[in-house]
Coordinates of C-alpha atoms in Angstrom, one line a residue:
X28 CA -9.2 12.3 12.6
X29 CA -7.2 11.3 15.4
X30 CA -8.3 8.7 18.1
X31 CA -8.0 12.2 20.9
X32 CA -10.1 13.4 18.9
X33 CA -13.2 11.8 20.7
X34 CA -11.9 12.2 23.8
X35 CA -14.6 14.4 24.4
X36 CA -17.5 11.9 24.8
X37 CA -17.6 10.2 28.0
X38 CA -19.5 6.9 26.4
X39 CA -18.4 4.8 23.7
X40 CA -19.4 1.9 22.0
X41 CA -16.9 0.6 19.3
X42 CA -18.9 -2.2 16.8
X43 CA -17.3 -5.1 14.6
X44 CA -18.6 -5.6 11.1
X45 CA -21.8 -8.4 11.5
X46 CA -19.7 -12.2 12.1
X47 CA -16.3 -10.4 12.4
X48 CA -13.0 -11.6 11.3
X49 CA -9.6 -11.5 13.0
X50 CA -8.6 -8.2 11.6
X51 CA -12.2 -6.2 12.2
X52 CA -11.4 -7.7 15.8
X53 CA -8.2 -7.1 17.0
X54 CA -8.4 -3.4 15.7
X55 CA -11.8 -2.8 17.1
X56 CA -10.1 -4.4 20.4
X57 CA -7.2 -1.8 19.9
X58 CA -9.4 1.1 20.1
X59 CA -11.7 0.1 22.7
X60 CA -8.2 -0.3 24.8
X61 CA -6.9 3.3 24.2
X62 CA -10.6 4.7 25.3
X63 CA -10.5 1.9 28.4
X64 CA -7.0 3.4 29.5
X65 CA -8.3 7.0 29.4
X66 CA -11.0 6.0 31.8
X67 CA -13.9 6.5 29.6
X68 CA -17.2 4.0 30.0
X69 CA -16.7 1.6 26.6
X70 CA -18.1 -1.4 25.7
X71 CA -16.9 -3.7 22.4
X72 CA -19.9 -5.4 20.3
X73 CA -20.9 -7.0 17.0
X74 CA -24.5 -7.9 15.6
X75 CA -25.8 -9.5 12.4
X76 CA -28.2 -12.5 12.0
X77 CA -25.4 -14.9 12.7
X78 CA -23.2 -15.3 16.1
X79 CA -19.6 -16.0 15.4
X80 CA -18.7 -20.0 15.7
X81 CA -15.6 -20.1 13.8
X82 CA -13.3 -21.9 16.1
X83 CA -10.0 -19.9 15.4
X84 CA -12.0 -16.3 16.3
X85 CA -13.7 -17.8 19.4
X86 CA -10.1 -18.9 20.5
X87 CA -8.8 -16.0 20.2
X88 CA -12.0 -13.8 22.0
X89 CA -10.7 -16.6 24.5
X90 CA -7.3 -16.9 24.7
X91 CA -6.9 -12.6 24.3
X92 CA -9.4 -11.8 26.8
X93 CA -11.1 -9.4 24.4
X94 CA -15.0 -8.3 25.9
X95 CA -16.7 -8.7 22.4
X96 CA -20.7 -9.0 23.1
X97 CA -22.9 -9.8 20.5
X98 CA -25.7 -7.3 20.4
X99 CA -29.4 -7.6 18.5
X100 CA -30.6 -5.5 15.6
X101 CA -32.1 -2.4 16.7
X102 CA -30.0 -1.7 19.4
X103 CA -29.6 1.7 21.1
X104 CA -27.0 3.4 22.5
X105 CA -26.4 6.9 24.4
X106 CA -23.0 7.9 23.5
X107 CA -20.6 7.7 20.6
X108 CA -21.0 4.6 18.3
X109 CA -17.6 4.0 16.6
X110 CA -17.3 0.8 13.6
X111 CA -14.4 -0.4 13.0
X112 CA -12.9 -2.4 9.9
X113 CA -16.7 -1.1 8.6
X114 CA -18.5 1.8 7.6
X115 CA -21.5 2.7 9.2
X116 CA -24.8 2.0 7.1
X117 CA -23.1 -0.9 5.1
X118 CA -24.3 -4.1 4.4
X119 CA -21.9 -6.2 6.4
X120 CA -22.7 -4.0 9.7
X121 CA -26.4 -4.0 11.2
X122 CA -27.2 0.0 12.2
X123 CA -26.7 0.8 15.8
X124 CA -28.9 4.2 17.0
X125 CA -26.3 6.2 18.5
X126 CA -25.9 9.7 19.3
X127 CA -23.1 10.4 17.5
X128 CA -20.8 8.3 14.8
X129 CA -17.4 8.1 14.0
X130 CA -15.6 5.4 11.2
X131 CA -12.4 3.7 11.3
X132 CA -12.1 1.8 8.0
X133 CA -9.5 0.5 5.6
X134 CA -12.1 0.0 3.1
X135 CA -12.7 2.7 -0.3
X136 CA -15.5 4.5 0.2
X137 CA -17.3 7.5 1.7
X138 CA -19.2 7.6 5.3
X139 CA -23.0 9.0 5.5
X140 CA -23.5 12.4 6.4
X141 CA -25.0 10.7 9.6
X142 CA -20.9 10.4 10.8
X143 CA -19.5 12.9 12.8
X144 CA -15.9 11.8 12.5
X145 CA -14.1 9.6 10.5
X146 CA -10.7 7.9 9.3
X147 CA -10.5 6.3 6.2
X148 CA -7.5 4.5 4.4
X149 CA -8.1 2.6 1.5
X150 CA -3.9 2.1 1.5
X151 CA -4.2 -0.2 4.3
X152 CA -4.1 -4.1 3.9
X153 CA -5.6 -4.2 7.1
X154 CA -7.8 -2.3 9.6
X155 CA -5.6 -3.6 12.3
X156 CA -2.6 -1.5 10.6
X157 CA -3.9 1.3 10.4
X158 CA -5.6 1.4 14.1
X159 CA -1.9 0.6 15.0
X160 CA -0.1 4.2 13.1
X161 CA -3.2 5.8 15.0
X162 CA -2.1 4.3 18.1
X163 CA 2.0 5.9 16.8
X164 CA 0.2 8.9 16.4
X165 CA -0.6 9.8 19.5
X166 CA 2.9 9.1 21.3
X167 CA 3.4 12.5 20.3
X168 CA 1.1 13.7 22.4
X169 CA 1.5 14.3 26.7
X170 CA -0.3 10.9 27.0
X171 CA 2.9 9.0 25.9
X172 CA 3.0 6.8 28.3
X173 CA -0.7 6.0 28.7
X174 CA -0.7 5.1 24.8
X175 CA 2.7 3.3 24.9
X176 CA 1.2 1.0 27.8
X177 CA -1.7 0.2 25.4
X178 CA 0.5 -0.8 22.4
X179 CA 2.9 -2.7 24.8
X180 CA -0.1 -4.7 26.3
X181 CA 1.4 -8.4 25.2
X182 CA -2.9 -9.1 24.5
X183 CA -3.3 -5.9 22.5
X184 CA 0.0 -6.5 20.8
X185 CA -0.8 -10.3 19.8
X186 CA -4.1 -8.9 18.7
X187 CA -3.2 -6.9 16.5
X188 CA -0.4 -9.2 15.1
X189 CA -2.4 -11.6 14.2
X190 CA -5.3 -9.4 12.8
X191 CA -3.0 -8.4 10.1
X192 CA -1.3 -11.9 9.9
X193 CA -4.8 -13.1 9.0
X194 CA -5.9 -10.4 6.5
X195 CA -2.6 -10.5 4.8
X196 CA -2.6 -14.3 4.3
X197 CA 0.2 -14.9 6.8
X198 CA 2.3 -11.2 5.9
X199 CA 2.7 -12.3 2.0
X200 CA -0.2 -9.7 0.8
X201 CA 1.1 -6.8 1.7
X202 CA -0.1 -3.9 0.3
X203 CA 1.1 -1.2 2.7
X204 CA 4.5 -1.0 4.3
X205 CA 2.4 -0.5 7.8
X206 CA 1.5 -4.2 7.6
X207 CA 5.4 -4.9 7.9
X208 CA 5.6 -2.4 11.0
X209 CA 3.2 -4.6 13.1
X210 CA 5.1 -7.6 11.8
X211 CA 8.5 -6.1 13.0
X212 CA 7.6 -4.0 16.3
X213 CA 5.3 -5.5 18.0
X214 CA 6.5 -6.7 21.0
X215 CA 3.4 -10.0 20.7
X216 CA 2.8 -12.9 23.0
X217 CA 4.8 -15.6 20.4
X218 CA 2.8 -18.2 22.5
X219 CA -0.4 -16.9 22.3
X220 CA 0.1 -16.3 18.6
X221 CA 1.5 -19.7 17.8
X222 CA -2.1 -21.5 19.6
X223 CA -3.7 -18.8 17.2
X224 CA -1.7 -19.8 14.0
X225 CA -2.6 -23.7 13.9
X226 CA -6.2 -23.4 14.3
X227 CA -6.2 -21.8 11.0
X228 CA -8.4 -24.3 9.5
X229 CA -11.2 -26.0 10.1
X230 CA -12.3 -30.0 8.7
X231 CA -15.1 -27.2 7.4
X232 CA -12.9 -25.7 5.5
X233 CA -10.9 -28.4 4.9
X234 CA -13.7 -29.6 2.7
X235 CA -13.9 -26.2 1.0
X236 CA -10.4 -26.5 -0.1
X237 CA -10.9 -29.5 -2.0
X238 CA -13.6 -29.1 -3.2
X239 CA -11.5 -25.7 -4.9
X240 CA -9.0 -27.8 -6.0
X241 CA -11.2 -30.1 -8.0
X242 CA -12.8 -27.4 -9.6
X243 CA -10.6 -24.9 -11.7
X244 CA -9.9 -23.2 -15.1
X245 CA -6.5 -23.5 -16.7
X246 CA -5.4 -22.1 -20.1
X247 CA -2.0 -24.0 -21.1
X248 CA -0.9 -21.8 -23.6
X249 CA -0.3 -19.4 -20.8
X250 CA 0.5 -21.8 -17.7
X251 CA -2.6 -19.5 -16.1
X252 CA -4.9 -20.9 -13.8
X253 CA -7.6 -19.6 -11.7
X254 CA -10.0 -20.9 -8.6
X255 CA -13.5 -20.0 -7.0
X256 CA -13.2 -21.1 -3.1
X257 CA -16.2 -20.7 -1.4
X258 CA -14.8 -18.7 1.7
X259 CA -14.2 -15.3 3.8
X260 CA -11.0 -15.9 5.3
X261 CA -8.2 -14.3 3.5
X262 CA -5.4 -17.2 4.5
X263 CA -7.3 -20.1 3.3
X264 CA -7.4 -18.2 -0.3
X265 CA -3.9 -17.7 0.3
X266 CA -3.5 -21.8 1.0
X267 CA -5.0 -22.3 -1.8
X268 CA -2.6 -20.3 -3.9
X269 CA 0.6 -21.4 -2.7
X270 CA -1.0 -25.1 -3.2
X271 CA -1.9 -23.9 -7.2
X272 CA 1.6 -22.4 -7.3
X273 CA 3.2 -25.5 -6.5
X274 CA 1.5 -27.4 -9.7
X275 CA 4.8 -27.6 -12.4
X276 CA 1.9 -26.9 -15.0
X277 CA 1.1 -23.3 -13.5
X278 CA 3.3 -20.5 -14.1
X279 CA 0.4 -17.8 -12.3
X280 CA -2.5 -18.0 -10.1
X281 CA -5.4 -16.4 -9.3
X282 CA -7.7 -17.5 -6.5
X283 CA -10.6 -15.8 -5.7
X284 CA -13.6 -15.6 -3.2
X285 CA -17.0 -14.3 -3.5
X286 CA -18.0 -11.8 -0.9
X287 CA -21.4 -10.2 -2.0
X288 CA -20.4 -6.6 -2.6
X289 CA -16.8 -7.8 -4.0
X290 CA -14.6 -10.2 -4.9
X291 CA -10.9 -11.0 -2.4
X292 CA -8.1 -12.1 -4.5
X293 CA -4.7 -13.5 -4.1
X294 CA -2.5 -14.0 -6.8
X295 CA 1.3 -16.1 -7.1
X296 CA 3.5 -16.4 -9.5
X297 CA 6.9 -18.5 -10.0
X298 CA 8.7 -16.9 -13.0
X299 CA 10.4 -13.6 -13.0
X300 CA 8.1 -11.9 -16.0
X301 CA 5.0 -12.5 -14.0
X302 CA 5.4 -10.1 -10.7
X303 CA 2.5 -10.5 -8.8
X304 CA 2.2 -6.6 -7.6
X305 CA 1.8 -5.5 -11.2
X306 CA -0.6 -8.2 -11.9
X307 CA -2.9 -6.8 -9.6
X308 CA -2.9 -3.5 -10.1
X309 CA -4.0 -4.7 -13.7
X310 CA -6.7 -6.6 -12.9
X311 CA -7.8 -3.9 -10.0
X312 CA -7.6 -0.7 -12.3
X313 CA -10.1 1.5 -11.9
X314 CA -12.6 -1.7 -10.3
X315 CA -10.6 -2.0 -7.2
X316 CA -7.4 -2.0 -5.2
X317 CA -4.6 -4.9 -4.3
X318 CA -0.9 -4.9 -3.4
X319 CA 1.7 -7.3 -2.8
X320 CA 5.8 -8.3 -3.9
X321 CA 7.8 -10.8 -5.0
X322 CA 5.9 -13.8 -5.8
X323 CA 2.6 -12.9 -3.4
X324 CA -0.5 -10.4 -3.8
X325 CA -3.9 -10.0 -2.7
X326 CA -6.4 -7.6 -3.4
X327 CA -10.5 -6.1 -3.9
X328 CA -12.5 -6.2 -7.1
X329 CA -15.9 -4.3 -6.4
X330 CA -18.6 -5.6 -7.8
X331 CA -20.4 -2.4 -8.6
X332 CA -17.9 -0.6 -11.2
X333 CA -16.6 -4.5 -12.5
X334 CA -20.4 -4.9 -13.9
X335 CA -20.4 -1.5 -15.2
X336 CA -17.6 -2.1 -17.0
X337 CA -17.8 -5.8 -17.8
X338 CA -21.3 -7.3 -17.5
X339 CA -20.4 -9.3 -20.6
X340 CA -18.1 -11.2 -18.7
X341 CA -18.2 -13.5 -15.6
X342 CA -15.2 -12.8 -13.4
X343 CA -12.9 -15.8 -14.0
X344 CA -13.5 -15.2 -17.9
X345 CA -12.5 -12.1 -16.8
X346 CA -9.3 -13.2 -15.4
X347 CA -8.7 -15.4 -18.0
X348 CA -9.1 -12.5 -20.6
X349 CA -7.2 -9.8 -18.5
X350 CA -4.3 -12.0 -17.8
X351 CA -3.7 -12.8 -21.9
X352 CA -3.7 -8.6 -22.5
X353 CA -1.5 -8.4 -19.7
X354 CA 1.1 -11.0 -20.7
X355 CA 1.1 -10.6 -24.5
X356 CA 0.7 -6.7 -24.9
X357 CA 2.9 -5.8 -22.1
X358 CA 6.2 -3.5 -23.7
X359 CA 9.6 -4.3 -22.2
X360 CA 12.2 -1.2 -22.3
X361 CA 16.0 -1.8 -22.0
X362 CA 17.4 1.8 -21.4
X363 CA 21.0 0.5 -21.7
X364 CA 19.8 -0.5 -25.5
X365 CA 16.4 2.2 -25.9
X366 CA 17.4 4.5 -29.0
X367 CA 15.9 7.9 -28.1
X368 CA 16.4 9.6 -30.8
X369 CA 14.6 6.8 -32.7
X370 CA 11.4 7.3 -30.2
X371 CA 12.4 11.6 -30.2
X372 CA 9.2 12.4 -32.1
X373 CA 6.6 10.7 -28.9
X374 CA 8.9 12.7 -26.7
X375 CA 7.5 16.1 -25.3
X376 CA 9.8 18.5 -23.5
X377 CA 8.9 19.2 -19.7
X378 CA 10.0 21.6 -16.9
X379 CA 9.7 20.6 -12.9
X380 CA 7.4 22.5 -11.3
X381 CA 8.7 25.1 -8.3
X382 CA 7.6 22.3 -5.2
X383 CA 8.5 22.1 -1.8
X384 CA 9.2 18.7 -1.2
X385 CA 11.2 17.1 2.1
X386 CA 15.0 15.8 1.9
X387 CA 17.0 13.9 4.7
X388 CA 20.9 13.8 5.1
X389 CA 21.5 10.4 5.6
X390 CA 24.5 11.3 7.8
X391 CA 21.8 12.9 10.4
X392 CA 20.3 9.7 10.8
X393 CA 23.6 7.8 11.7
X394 CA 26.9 8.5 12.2
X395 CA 29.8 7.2 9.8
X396 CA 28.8 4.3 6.9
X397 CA 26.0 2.3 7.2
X398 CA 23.6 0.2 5.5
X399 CA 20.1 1.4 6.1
X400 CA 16.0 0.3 5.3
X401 CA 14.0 2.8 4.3
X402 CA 10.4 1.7 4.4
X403 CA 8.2 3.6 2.5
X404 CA 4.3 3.0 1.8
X405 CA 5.1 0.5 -1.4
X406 CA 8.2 -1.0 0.5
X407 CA 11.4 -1.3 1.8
X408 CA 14.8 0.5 -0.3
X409 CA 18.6 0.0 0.6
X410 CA 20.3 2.6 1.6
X411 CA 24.3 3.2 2.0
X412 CA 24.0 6.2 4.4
X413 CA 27.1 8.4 3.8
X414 CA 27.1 12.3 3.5
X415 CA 27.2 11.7 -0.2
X416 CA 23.0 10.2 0.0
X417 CA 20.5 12.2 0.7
X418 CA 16.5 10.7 0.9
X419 CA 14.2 12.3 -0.8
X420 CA 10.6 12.5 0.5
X421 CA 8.0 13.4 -2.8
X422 CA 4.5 15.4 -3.2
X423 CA 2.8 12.6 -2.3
X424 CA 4.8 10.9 0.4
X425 CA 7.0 8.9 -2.0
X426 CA 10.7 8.5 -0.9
X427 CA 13.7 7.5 -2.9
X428 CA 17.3 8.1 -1.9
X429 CA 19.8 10.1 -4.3
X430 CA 22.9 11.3 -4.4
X431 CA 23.7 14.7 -3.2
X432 CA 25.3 15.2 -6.6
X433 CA 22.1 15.0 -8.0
X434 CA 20.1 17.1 -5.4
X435 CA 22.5 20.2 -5.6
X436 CA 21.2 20.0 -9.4
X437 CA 18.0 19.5 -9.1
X438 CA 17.2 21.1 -5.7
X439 CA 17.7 24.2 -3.7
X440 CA 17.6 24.0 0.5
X441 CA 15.1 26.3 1.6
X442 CA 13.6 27.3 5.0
X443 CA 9.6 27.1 4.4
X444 CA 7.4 25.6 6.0
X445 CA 5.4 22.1 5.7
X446 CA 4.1 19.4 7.9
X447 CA 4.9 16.9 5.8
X448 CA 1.7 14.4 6.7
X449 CA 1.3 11.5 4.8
X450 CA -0.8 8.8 5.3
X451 CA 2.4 6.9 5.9
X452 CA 5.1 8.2 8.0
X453 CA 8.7 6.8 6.3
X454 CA 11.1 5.6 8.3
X455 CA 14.3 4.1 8.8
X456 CA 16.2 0.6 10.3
X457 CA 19.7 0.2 10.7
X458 CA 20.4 -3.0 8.8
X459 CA 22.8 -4.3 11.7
X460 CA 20.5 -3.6 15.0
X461 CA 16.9 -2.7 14.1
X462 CA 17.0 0.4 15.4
X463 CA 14.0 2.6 14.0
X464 CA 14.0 6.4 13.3
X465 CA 11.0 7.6 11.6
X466 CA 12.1 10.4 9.1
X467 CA 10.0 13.3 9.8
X468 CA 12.0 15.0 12.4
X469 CA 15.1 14.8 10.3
X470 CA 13.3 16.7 7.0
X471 CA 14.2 19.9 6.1
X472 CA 12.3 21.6 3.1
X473 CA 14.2 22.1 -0.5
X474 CA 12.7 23.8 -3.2
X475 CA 12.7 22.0 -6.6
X476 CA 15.0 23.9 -9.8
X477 CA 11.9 24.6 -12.3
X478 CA 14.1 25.5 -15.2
X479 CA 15.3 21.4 -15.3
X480 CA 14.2 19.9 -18.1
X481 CA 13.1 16.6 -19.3
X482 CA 11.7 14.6 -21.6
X483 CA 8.7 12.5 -21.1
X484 CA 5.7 10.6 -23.1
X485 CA 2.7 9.0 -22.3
X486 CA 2.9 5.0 -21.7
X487 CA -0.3 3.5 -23.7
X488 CA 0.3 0.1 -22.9
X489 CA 1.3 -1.5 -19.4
X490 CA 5.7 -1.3 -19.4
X491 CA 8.8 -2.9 -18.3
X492 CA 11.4 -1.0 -17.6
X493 CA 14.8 -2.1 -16.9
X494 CA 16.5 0.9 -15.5
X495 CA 19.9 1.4 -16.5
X496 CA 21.0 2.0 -12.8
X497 CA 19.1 -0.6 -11.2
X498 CA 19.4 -4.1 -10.6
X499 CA 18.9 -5.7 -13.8
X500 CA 16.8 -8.2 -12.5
X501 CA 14.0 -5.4 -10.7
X502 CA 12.3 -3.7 -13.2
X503 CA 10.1 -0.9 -12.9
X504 CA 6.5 -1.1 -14.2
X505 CA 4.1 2.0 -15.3
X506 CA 0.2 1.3 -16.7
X507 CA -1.0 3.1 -19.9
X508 CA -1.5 6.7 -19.0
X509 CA 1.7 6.9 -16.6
X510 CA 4.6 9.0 -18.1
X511 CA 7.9 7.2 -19.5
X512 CA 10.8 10.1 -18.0
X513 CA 14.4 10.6 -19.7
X514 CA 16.7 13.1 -17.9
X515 CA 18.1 15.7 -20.9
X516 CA 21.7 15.1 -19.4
X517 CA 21.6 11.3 -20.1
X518 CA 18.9 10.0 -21.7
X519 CA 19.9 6.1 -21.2
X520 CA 18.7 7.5 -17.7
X521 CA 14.7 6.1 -18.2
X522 CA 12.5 5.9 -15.4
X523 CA 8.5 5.5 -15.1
X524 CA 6.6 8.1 -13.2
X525 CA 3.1 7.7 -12.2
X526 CA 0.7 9.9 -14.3
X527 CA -1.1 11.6 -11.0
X528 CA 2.5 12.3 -10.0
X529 CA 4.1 13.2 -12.8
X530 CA 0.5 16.1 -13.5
X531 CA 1.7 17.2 -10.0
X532 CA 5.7 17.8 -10.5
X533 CA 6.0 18.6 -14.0
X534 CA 4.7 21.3 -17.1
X535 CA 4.8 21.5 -20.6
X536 CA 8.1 23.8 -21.2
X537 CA 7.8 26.7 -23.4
X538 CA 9.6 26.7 -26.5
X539 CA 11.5 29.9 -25.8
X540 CA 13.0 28.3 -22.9
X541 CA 14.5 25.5 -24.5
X542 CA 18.0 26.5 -25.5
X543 CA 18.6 28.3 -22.4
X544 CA 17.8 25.1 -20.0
X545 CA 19.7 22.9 -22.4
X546 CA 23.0 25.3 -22.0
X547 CA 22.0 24.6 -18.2
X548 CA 22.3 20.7 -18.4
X549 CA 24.3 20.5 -21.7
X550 CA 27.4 22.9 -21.3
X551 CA 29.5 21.4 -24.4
X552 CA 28.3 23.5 -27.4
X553 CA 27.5 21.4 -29.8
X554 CA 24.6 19.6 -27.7
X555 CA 22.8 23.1 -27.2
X556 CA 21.2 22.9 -30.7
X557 CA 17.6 22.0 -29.7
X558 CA 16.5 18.2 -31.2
X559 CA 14.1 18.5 -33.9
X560 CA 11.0 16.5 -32.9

């Protein structure tokens, strides 16, 4: 769904979740704007059993100038009801009777048949981000200008920067590289935001925080530590961490709040092993989602498939429990050391499928050498643009540079046709000026070479991998069930692939094809024998 999409109704009414935060806020704000600049008759509400009286959200109601009215339960209303930062007929939003319904949510889940429209992003760390890449959406359309007034309005903008400063825990649980977009170019009040950024806490919650600190679980054997605080607000849990994190005892934290339906985690760690990303993808496998990098992550445990899983078990037992398996049965993979032929018999022998997938010449992006960003959904890469590096843009929106070495290999240039949509649009800085390209009108379509081979087997623990051309200090990280990769031309060249990617781009090979595809990547003679497994 696109926000032109309901362009058609003449009356909307865009709704908070019931005693709103920051985030559900500003991006319910955002919207209301882009319908109150087409001229339509909008109005911006809330309900619940409980007005909103935290001081930091009144100030900024105040200081932004945003119309939020609290409405009672049972209230009707002629037009199109739109919640955003909620899903209509949850718990945390009373039911307006509307005539029509549309969602806006960066929360898993599915709307009620009730909803006419919707736009759903569990990817997002915030609603406020993903209101925002609906708002870049649109420039493409004739209304430029009306929607470029709306992002450049310095109360929209500040708005929005601080909705996702707040649901990120101050930018360091990012889970989406749309997060860092509002964080970079957003063109915010810095005054405005700064009133907003000290009246954080409250002596309220002052209380809560030590009254978390007094009460915690820590297992010495494993410097791990974990902590209940009895809040809502994202960046006290993250206070709370980066105080934890600063105890010489802990090694890793993980602070969590109680939130009815689910439980809001950050995470820190201070030693290289422990990367807080990975940790919370463990702990949120298949129970719920979470993000983050370097020493920072945040992320959702739902309560519903945790208890079906692990009733036995109260949640920081959990943690406790989940954080030994992770640190103790975790393998670690050297491919400058790894002895393949040792491993050759857990090895299975693939083919690439025939995709279409997106590339980029970096030298269209910029003339001569440069160092580039690339920001993708998961983060930002380096990138030397020269006509030798090409950017690769993967079946599900994943982008990684290459050389063009590589690519005349392992891709053909071909002329079909594809959208390329993703939920997140990659795009590109220039290191020295901050200029921003976004990628898609530079991709043309290649087709991948089926008849590559490779090598791959199934990962059946959570791995390490220290890439042979990589840093040695970044390693890449795959869960049991993702696929452990070696190229057939050089199989020190390891790499993890993610098992829903990796069913997507690859095939079993036949065994008739072997020798011919080996004479393809192994032209000296005496490697064309095919390995015994």
């Amino acid at each position: 769904m696109y926000l032109r999409d309901l362009l058609i109704y003449d009356e909307l009414l865009v709704q908070c979740h019931n005693l709103p935060d920051a985030d559900s806020i500003a991006a319910a704000f955002a919207v209301y704007s882009y319908y109150r600049a087409h001229g339509k008759k909008v109005g911006l509400v809330y309900s619940g059993d409980v007005k909103i009286s935290r001081s930091n959200i009144r100030l900024m109601i105040e200081k932004l100038n945003i119309p939020l009215e609290y409405v009672d339960a049972g209230f009707k209303f002629p037009g199109l009801l739109i919640t955003v930062g909620c899903m209509f007929g949850a718990g945390n939003v009373d039911k307006i009777d509307a005539t029509d319904v549309a969602v806006i949510d960066n929360h898993s889940g599915y709307p009620p048949q009730l909803v006419s429209h919707s736009h759903i992003k569990s990817s997002f760390a915030s609603c406020s981000s993903l209101v925002y890449q609906m708002l870049l959406s649109e420039l493409s359309t004739n209304q430029r200008a009306l929607v470029q007034s709306v992002i450049s309005d310095p109360m929209v903008a500040t708005a929005l920067f601080y909705g996702v400063y707040m649901a990120t825990n101050e930018f360091s649980d990012i889970v989406n590289s749309a997060d860092s977009d509002i964080r970079d170019e957003l063109d915010y009040d810095r005054d405005l935001f700064t009133s907003l950024q000290y009246s954080t806490l409250s002596v309220e919650e002052l209380k809560i925080v030590g009254e978390a600190l007094s009460d915690y679980r820590y297992d010495g054997k494993t410097g791990f530590a974990v902590v209940s605080v009895k809040t809502s607000d994202p960046s006290v849990l993250g206070f709370v961490a980066d105080l934890m994190s600063r105890v010489n005892a802990v090694d890793c934290c993980v602070v969590y709040a109680d939130l009815g339906i689910f439980y809001k985690l950050s995470i820190r760690s201070t030693t290289r092993e422990i990367k807080p990303s990975e940790l919370i993808e463990f702990l949120t496998v298949d129970i719920g989602e979470g993000g983050g990098k370097d020493r920072k992550a945040g992320g959702t445990i739902y309560k519903e498939p945790y208890l079906s899983r692990y009733s036995e078990l109260e949640i920081q037992s959990y943690f406790l429990q989940k954080f030994s398996e992770f640190k103790l049965s975790c393998d670690c993979i050297d491919a400058q050391d790894y002895d393949f032929d040792k491993h050759r018999n857990k090895f299975s022998r693939y083919v690439k499928k025939s995709l279409i997938l997106g590339f980029v010449k970096t030298e269209d992006l910029i003339e001569g050498d440069a160092e580039l960003i690339l920001r993708t959904y998961e983060g930002n890469v380096k990138v030397q643009a020269s006509a030798d590096i090409y950017i690769m843009i993967g079946v599900n929106g994943e982008v990684y540079p290459i050389t063009k070495d590589t690519f005349d290999v392992s891709y053909k240039e071909c002329n079909s046709e594809n959208d390329f949509s993703y939920d997140y649009e990659p795009r590109v800085y220039n290191a020295a000026t901050g200029q921003r390209k976004m990628l898609k009108p530079y991709i043309r379509s290649c087709r991948t070479m089926s008849r590559l081979a490779i090598w791959a087997r199934e990962l059946t623990k959570p791995t390490k991998l220290f890439p042979k051309i990589w840093d040695y200090e970044n390693y890449m990280f795959g869960l049991a069930g993702d696929m452990l990769v070696a190229r057939s031309d050089d199989r020190k060249d390891l790499y993890i692939v993610k098992r829903s990617i990796f069913d997507i781009t690859y095939e079993h090979c036949r065994e008739l094809d072997i020798t011919s595809i080996l004479r393809q990547v192994h032209p000296d003679p005496e490697r064309d024998t095919i390995p015994k497994s």
